[in-house]
Amino acid sequence: MNRLVALPAQIALALLLTTSFAAPLIAQRLGPELPRPRAAVADTNDAEAYFDFGVSVFETDPKAAAAAFYWASRINPASSDALYGRRVALLMTNDGLRKTFIDGGRRAHDSKEIRALDSLYLRALKLNPMLYRRLDQRLLKAYIVDETERNVRRSGGQATRTEIDFAVDEWMRDAGSELRGWLAYSDGRFDDALSYYASAEKAVKFKAGVRIERGRIFGMIGQLDSAIAQFQLALKEMRSRDTKELVFFYDSKALFEHTIGTLLEQNGDLAGAREAYGKALQEDLSFYPAHQRLGLLALGTHDTTTALSELDLAVQVAGDEPFVRYVYGWALSSAGKYQEAREQLTKAVTLEPYFALPQVALGQVYERLNDAKNAQAAYAAFLARASQRDPQRPFAATRLREVTDFIATMPKQP
């Protein structure tokens, strides 16, 4: 048969960046399966639609928002926004946990519940170091409202809506530069946020946290040299301090070296990016996103041996992440290693049955293996799972039709 129509590598990478065996692994990554929010979206295969719905009900129905973000992450395991959204929505559903989180300190650091939620945040940052935390301000406002109502109840009264709104406005007016920077960032006022954080940097002794926030904002607005400089200054300070000091586990030097690598890639400095990814692995050899980026960089220069070696290391570390399996399978297919690609893509599907992207890649691999019936099944599975606006639907529909026609011409088995 061998009538495979391969997609360009750039398209496949762009799509990425935007069974009983699987159940325990899915539960480990995302928890027990949640019911889908009723009448949430018209297309129940559309991860972006679920995310948008979650944002729309974040304050009025945070449980529904958490469920919507959960399903967005199931349908698209490469969505950093969905993981971040679920973290903050779950904080919205629990007043006490939200208070502990925002108050911070040792109690927050030692909380098993908060550490579990922070693991979602770390996974999100591994997917996208420039993740925009657009819901932070709403979370903080909910905290201020809760504190205002609690203080009024202690005095035997009951706060009116006007009093609460006044308290929120007053609280924000009295906030320090760092908090004002956080609020401006969350509100999309990036120039204001940079200005507030610059003032905060002058006032605090430990400047790394503020520099990291400034670095992320510079990266988001395309000022890459400034972003890289901020992360480098933050790392220099982090290395000069006592490692026993109170830090959160997502404040890792490996993560920030990796972030520098992604910024250098965007800036066209591929040699510098490779060096930064190498430094990330020196900090933490199990930091699989650095292996993945090194693999994809090598693939871009046709160094297939290095590419597959690095992607294999990423899978060894994070084999329960379906998108990591997908990337490796896609790379193996690009290198003509179709049996190995089939194995990795099948594992990606097993890990996350709602993830459509591996199915269309599997269809192409099965065509290369002259297995028309499994190619047909894979294309059909993709079309059943992909959103109506998925750009690969026309391709998959065409291949399904042609493979089905081919099967119809095959001799019947006696």
JSON list of C-alpha atoms in Angstrom, two decimals, residues 51-185:
[
{"chain": "A", "resi": 51, "resn": "PHE", "atom": "CA", "xyz": [-10.57, 25.67, 29.12]},
{"chain": "A", "resi": 52, "resn": "ASP", "atom": "CA", "xyz": [-12.56, 28.73, 28.05]},
{"chain": "A", "resi": 53, "resn": "PHE", "atom": "CA", "xyz": [-15.61, 27.40, 29.90]},
{"chain": "A", "resi": 54, "resn": "GLY", "atom": "CA", "xyz": [-13.52, 26.87, 33.03]},
{"chain": "A", "resi": 55, "resn": "VAL", "atom": "CA", "xyz": [-12.31, 30.48, 32.89]},
{"chain": "A", "resi": 56, "resn": "SER", "atom": "CA", "xyz": [-15.90, 31.73, 32.45]},
{"chain": "A", "resi": 57, "resn": "VAL", "atom": "CA", "xyz": [-17.18, 29.97, 35.61]},
{"chain": "A", "resi": 58, "resn": "PHE", "atom": "CA", "xyz": [-14.00, 30.22, 37.66]},
{"chain": "A", "resi": 59, "resn": "GLU", "atom": "CA", "xyz": [-15.53, 32.50, 40.31]},
{"chain": "A", "resi": 60, "resn": "THR", "atom": "CA", "xyz": [-19.18, 31.45, 40.18]},
{"chain": "A", "resi": 61, "resn": "ASP", "atom": "CA", "xyz": [-18.68, 27.66, 40.08]},
{"chain": "A", "resi": 62, "resn": "PRO", "atom": "CA", "xyz": [-15.07, 26.72, 40.79]},
{"chain": "A", "resi": 63, "resn": "LYS", "atom": "CA", "xyz": [-15.89, 23.00, 41.02]},
{"chain": "A", "resi": 64, "resn": "ALA", "atom": "CA", "xyz": [-17.23, 23.05, 37.48]},
{"chain": "A", "resi": 65, "resn": "ALA", "atom": "CA", "xyz": [-14.16, 25.05, 36.44]},
{"chain": "A", "resi": 66, "resn": "ALA", "atom": "CA", "xyz": [-11.84, 22.45, 38.00]},
{"chain": "A", "resi": 67, "resn": "ALA", "atom": "CA", "xyz": [-13.69, 19.69, 36.15]},
{"chain": "A", "resi": 68, "resn": "ALA", "atom": "CA", "xyz": [-13.49, 21.62, 32.87]},
{"chain": "A", "resi": 69, "resn": "PHE", "atom": "CA", "xyz": [-9.75, 22.17, 33.27]},
{"chain": "A", "resi": 70, "resn": "TYR", "atom": "CA", "xyz": [-9.36, 18.47, 34.13]},
{"chain": "A", "resi": 71, "resn": "TRP", "atom": "CA", "xyz": [-11.03, 17.48, 30.85]},
{"chain": "A", "resi": 72, "resn": "ALA", "atom": "CA", "xyz": [-9.00, 20.02, 28.90]},
{"chain": "A", "resi": 73, "resn": "SER", "atom": "CA", "xyz": [-5.84, 18.34, 30.22]},
{"chain": "A", "resi": 74, "resn": "ARG", "atom": "CA", "xyz": [-7.17, 14.89, 29.37]},
{"chain": "A", "resi": 75, "resn": "ILE", "atom": "CA", "xyz": [-7.99, 15.84, 25.78]},
{"chain": "A", "resi": 76, "resn": "ASN", "atom": "CA", "xyz": [-4.72, 17.74, 25.35]},
{"chain": "A", "resi": 77, "resn": "PRO", "atom": "CA", "xyz": [-2.01, 16.54, 27.75]},
{"chain": "A", "resi": 78, "resn": "ALA", "atom": "CA", "xyz": [0.35, 19.15, 26.28]},
{"chain": "A", "resi": 79, "resn": "SER", "atom": "CA", "xyz": [-1.80, 22.03, 27.63]},
{"chain": "A", "resi": 80, "resn": "SER", "atom": "CA", "xyz": [0.06, 23.95, 30.33]},
{"chain": "A", "resi": 81, "resn": "ASP", "atom": "CA", "xyz": [-2.94, 26.28, 30.71]},
{"chain": "A", "resi": 82, "resn": "ALA", "atom": "CA", "xyz": [-5.23, 23.39, 31.66]},
{"chain": "A", "resi": 83, "resn": "LEU", "atom": "CA", "xyz": [-2.88, 22.12, 34.40]},
{"chain": "A", "resi": 84, "resn": "TYR", "atom": "CA", "xyz": [-2.44, 25.63, 35.81]},
{"chain": "A", "resi": 85, "resn": "GLY", "atom": "CA", "xyz": [-6.19, 26.26, 35.62]},
{"chain": "A", "resi": 86, "resn": "ARG", "atom": "CA", "xyz": [-7.00, 23.11, 37.55]},
{"chain": "A", "resi": 87, "resn": "ARG", "atom": "CA", "xyz": [-4.53, 24.05, 40.26]},
{"chain": "A", "resi": 88, "resn": "VAL", "atom": "CA", "xyz": [-6.05, 27.48, 40.92]},
{"chain": "A", "resi": 89, "resn": "ALA", "atom": "CA", "xyz": [-9.65, 26.23, 40.51]},
{"chain": "A", "resi": 90, "resn": "LEU", "atom": "CA", "xyz": [-9.06, 23.60, 43.19]},
{"chain": "A", "resi": 91, "resn": "LEU", "atom": "CA", "xyz": [-7.69, 26.33, 45.46]},
{"chain": "A", "resi": 92, "resn": "MET", "atom": "CA", "xyz": [-10.89, 28.29, 44.79]},
{"chain": "A", "resi": 93, "resn": "THR", "atom": "CA", "xyz": [-13.02, 25.36, 45.99]},
{"chain": "A", "resi": 94, "resn": "ASN", "atom": "CA", "xyz": [-11.37, 25.24, 49.42]},
{"chain": "A", "resi": 95, "resn": "ASP", "atom": "CA", "xyz": [-11.32, 28.47, 51.47]},
{"chain": "A", "resi": 96, "resn": "GLY", "atom": "CA", "xyz": [-8.95, 27.11, 54.12]},
{"chain": "A", "resi": 97, "resn": "LEU", "atom": "CA", "xyz": [-6.47, 25.76, 51.61]},
{"chain": "A", "resi": 98, "resn": "ARG", "atom": "CA", "xyz": [-6.61, 29.01, 49.64]},
{"chain": "A", "resi": 99, "resn": "LYS", "atom": "CA", "xyz": [-5.82, 30.99, 52.80]},
{"chain": "A", "resi": 100, "resn": "THR", "atom": "CA", "xyz": [-2.88, 28.72, 53.64]},
{"chain": "A", "resi": 101, "resn": "PHE", "atom": "CA", "xyz": [-1.55, 29.06, 50.09]},
{"chain": "A", "resi": 102, "resn": "ILE", "atom": "CA", "xyz": [-1.72, 32.86, 49.95]},
{"chain": "A", "resi": 103, "resn": "ASP", "atom": "CA", "xyz": [-0.52, 33.38, 53.53]},
{"chain": "A", "resi": 104, "resn": "GLY", "atom": "CA", "xyz": [2.50, 31.25, 52.63]},
{"chain": "A", "resi": 105, "resn": "GLY", "atom": "CA", "xyz": [5.26, 30.44, 55.09]},
{"chain": "A", "resi": 106, "resn": "ARG", "atom": "CA", "xyz": [6.13, 27.12, 56.70]},
{"chain": "A", "resi": 107, "resn": "ARG", "atom": "CA", "xyz": [2.53, 25.96, 56.93]},
{"chain": "A", "resi": 108, "resn": "ALA", "atom": "CA", "xyz": [2.05, 26.30, 53.18]},
{"chain": "A", "resi": 109, "resn": "HIS", "atom": "CA", "xyz": [5.44, 24.75, 52.48]},
{"chain": "A", "resi": 110, "resn": "ASP", "atom": "CA", "xyz": [4.62, 21.68, 54.59]},
{"chain": "A", "resi": 111, "resn": "SER", "atom": "CA", "xyz": [1.05, 21.20, 53.34]},
{"chain": "A", "resi": 112, "resn": "LYS", "atom": "CA", "xyz": [0.67, 17.93, 51.43]},
{"chain": "A", "resi": 113, "resn": "GLU", "atom": "CA", "xyz": [-2.43, 19.29, 49.67]},
{"chain": "A", "resi": 114, "resn": "ILE", "atom": "CA", "xyz": [-0.63, 22.38, 48.43]},
{"chain": "A", "resi": 115, "resn": "ARG", "atom": "CA", "xyz": [2.40, 20.38, 47.36]},
{"chain": "A", "resi": 116, "resn": "ALA", "atom": "CA", "xyz": [0.10, 18.13, 45.32]},
{"chain": "A", "resi": 117, "resn": "LEU", "atom": "CA", "xyz": [-1.42, 21.19, 43.64]},
{"chain": "A", "resi": 118, "resn": "ASP", "atom": "CA", "xyz": [2.03, 22.68, 43.10]},
{"chain": "A", "resi": 119, "resn": "SER", "atom": "CA", "xyz": [3.01, 19.51, 41.26]},
{"chain": "A", "resi": 120, "resn": "LEU", "atom": "CA", "xyz": [0.39, 20.49, 38.65]},
{"chain": "A", "resi": 121, "resn": "TYR", "atom": "CA", "xyz": [2.06, 23.89, 38.40]},
{"chain": "A", "resi": 122, "resn": "LEU", "atom": "CA", "xyz": [5.50, 22.35, 37.98]},
{"chain": "A", "resi": 123, "resn": "ARG", "atom": "CA", "xyz": [4.21, 20.10, 35.18]},
{"chain": "A", "resi": 124, "resn": "ALA", "atom": "CA", "xyz": [2.67, 23.17, 33.54]},
{"chain": "A", "resi": 125, "resn": "LEU", "atom": "CA", "xyz": [5.98, 25.07, 33.69]},
{"chain": "A", "resi": 126, "resn": "LYS", "atom": "CA", "xyz": [7.81, 22.10, 32.22]},
{"chain": "A", "resi": 127, "resn": "LEU", "atom": "CA", "xyz": [5.42, 22.30, 29.27]},
{"chain": "A", "resi": 128, "resn": "ASN", "atom": "CA", "xyz": [5.64, 26.09, 28.98]},
{"chain": "A", "resi": 129, "resn": "PRO", "atom": "CA", "xyz": [8.12, 28.09, 31.10]},
{"chain": "A", "resi": 130, "resn": "MET", "atom": "CA", "xyz": [6.41, 31.31, 29.92]},
{"chain": "A", "resi": 131, "resn": "LEU", "atom": "CA", "xyz": [2.99, 30.17, 31.18]},
{"chain": "A", "resi": 132, "resn": "TYR", "atom": "CA", "xyz": [0.65, 33.12, 31.73]},
{"chain": "A", "resi": 133, "resn": "ARG", "atom": "CA", "xyz": [-1.07, 32.84, 35.12]},
{"chain": "A", "resi": 134, "resn": "ARG", "atom": "CA", "xyz": [-4.14, 34.80, 34.08]},
{"chain": "A", "resi": 135, "resn": "LEU", "atom": "CA", "xyz": [-6.32, 33.64, 36.99]},
{"chain": "A", "resi": 136, "resn": "ASP", "atom": "CA", "xyz": [-4.04, 34.70, 39.85]},
{"chain": "A", "resi": 137, "resn": "GLN", "atom": "CA", "xyz": [-5.81, 38.01, 40.44]},
{"chain": "A", "resi": 138, "resn": "ARG", "atom": "CA", "xyz": [-9.21, 36.34, 40.70]},
{"chain": "A", "resi": 139, "resn": "LEU", "atom": "CA", "xyz": [-7.80, 33.91, 43.25]},
{"chain": "A", "resi": 140, "resn": "LEU", "atom": "CA", "xyz": [-6.38, 36.75, 45.32]},
{"chain": "A", "resi": 141, "resn": "LYS", "atom": "CA", "xyz": [-9.62, 38.73, 45.19]},
{"chain": "A", "resi": 142, "resn": "ALA", "atom": "CA", "xyz": [-11.52, 35.70, 46.48]},
{"chain": "A", "resi": 143, "resn": "TYR", "atom": "CA", "xyz": [-9.06, 35.54, 49.37]},
{"chain": "A", "resi": 144, "resn": "ILE", "atom": "CA", "xyz": [-9.54, 39.23, 50.20]},
{"chain": "A", "resi": 145, "resn": "VAL", "atom": "CA", "xyz": [-13.33, 38.89, 50.11]},
{"chain": "A", "resi": 146, "resn": "ASP", "atom": "CA", "xyz": [-13.15, 35.86, 52.40]},
{"chain": "A", "resi": 147, "resn": "GLU", "atom": "CA", "xyz": [-10.89, 37.67, 54.86]},
{"chain": "A", "resi": 148, "resn": "THR", "atom": "CA", "xyz": [-13.15, 40.74, 54.87]},
{"chain": "A", "resi": 149, "resn": "GLU", "atom": "CA", "xyz": [-16.25, 38.69, 55.59]},
{"chain": "A", "resi": 150, "resn": "ARG", "atom": "CA", "xyz": [-14.44, 36.76, 58.31]},
{"chain": "A", "resi": 151, "resn": "ASN", "atom": "CA", "xyz": [-13.33, 39.97, 60.06]},
{"chain": "A", "resi": 152, "resn": "VAL", "atom": "CA", "xyz": [-16.85, 41.44, 59.93]},
{"chain": "A", "resi": 153, "resn": "ARG", "atom": "CA", "xyz": [-18.36, 38.25, 61.36]},
{"chain": "A", "resi": 154, "resn": "ARG", "atom": "CA", "xyz": [-15.90, 38.37, 64.25]},
{"chain": "A", "resi": 155, "resn": "SER", "atom": "CA", "xyz": [-17.31, 41.77, 65.21]},
{"chain": "A", "resi": 156, "resn": "GLY", "atom": "CA", "xyz": [-20.84, 40.39, 65.10]},
{"chain": "A", "resi": 157, "resn": "GLY", "atom": "CA", "xyz": [-21.86, 42.09, 61.86]},
{"chain": "A", "resi": 158, "resn": "GLN", "atom": "CA", "xyz": [-22.53, 41.12, 58.29]},
{"chain": "A", "resi": 159, "resn": "ALA", "atom": "CA", "xyz": [-20.67, 42.70, 55.39]},
{"chain": "A", "resi": 160, "resn": "THR", "atom": "CA", "xyz": [-22.65, 44.22, 52.52]},
{"chain": "A", "resi": 161, "resn": "ARG", "atom": "CA", "xyz": [-21.51, 43.93, 48.91]},
{"chain": "A", "resi": 162, "resn": "THR", "atom": "CA", "xyz": [-20.55, 47.63, 48.94]},
{"chain": "A", "resi": 163, "resn": "GLU", "atom": "CA", "xyz": [-18.42, 47.17, 52.05]},
{"chain": "A", "resi": 164, "resn": "ILE", "atom": "CA", "xyz": [-16.70, 44.16, 50.54]},
{"chain": "A", "resi": 165, "resn": "ASP", "atom": "CA", "xyz": [-15.94, 45.99, 47.29]},
{"chain": "A", "resi": 166, "resn": "PHE", "atom": "CA", "xyz": [-14.57, 48.96, 49.27]},
{"chain": "A", "resi": 167, "resn": "ALA", "atom": "CA", "xyz": [-12.38, 46.63, 51.36]},
{"chain": "A", "resi": 168, "resn": "VAL", "atom": "CA", "xyz": [-10.99, 44.94, 48.24]},
{"chain": "A", "resi": 169, "resn": "ASP", "atom": "CA", "xyz": [-10.16, 48.29, 46.62]},
{"chain": "A", "resi": 170, "resn": "GLU", "atom": "CA", "xyz": [-8.57, 49.59, 49.81]},
{"chain": "A", "resi": 171, "resn": "TRP", "atom": "CA", "xyz": [-6.55, 46.42, 50.28]},
{"chain": "A", "resi": 172, "resn": "MET", "atom": "CA", "xyz": [-5.18, 46.64, 46.77]},
{"chain": "A", "resi": 173, "resn": "ARG", "atom": "CA", "xyz": [-4.35, 50.35, 47.13]},
{"chain": "A", "resi": 174, "resn": "ASP", "atom": "CA", "xyz": [-2.31, 49.58, 50.22]},
{"chain": "A", "resi": 175, "resn": "ALA", "atom": "CA", "xyz": [-0.50, 46.63, 48.66]},
{"chain": "A", "resi": 176, "resn": "GLY", "atom": "CA", "xyz": [3.28, 46.76, 48.30]},
{"chain": "A", "resi": 177, "resn": "SER", "atom": "CA", "xyz": [5.15, 46.97, 45.02]},
{"chain": "A", "resi": 178, "resn": "GLU", "atom": "CA", "xyz": [5.64, 43.22, 44.64]},
{"chain": "A", "resi": 179, "resn": "LEU", "atom": "CA", "xyz": [1.98, 42.43, 45.16]},
{"chain": "A", "resi": 180, "resn": "ARG", "atom": "CA", "xyz": [0.98, 45.26, 42.84]},
{"chain": "A", "resi": 181, "resn": "GLY", "atom": "CA", "xyz": [3.31, 43.76, 40.26]},
{"chain": "A", "resi": 182, "resn": "TRP", "atom": "CA", "xyz": [1.61, 40.38, 40.65]},
{"chain": "A", "resi": 183, "resn": "LEU", "atom": "CA", "xyz": [-1.83, 41.99, 40.25]},
{"chain": "A", "resi": 184, "resn": "ALA", "atom": "CA", "xyz": [-0.79, 44.03, 37.20]},
{"chain": "A", "resi": 185, "resn": "TYR", "atom": "CA", "xyz": [0.75, 40.93, 35.59]}
]
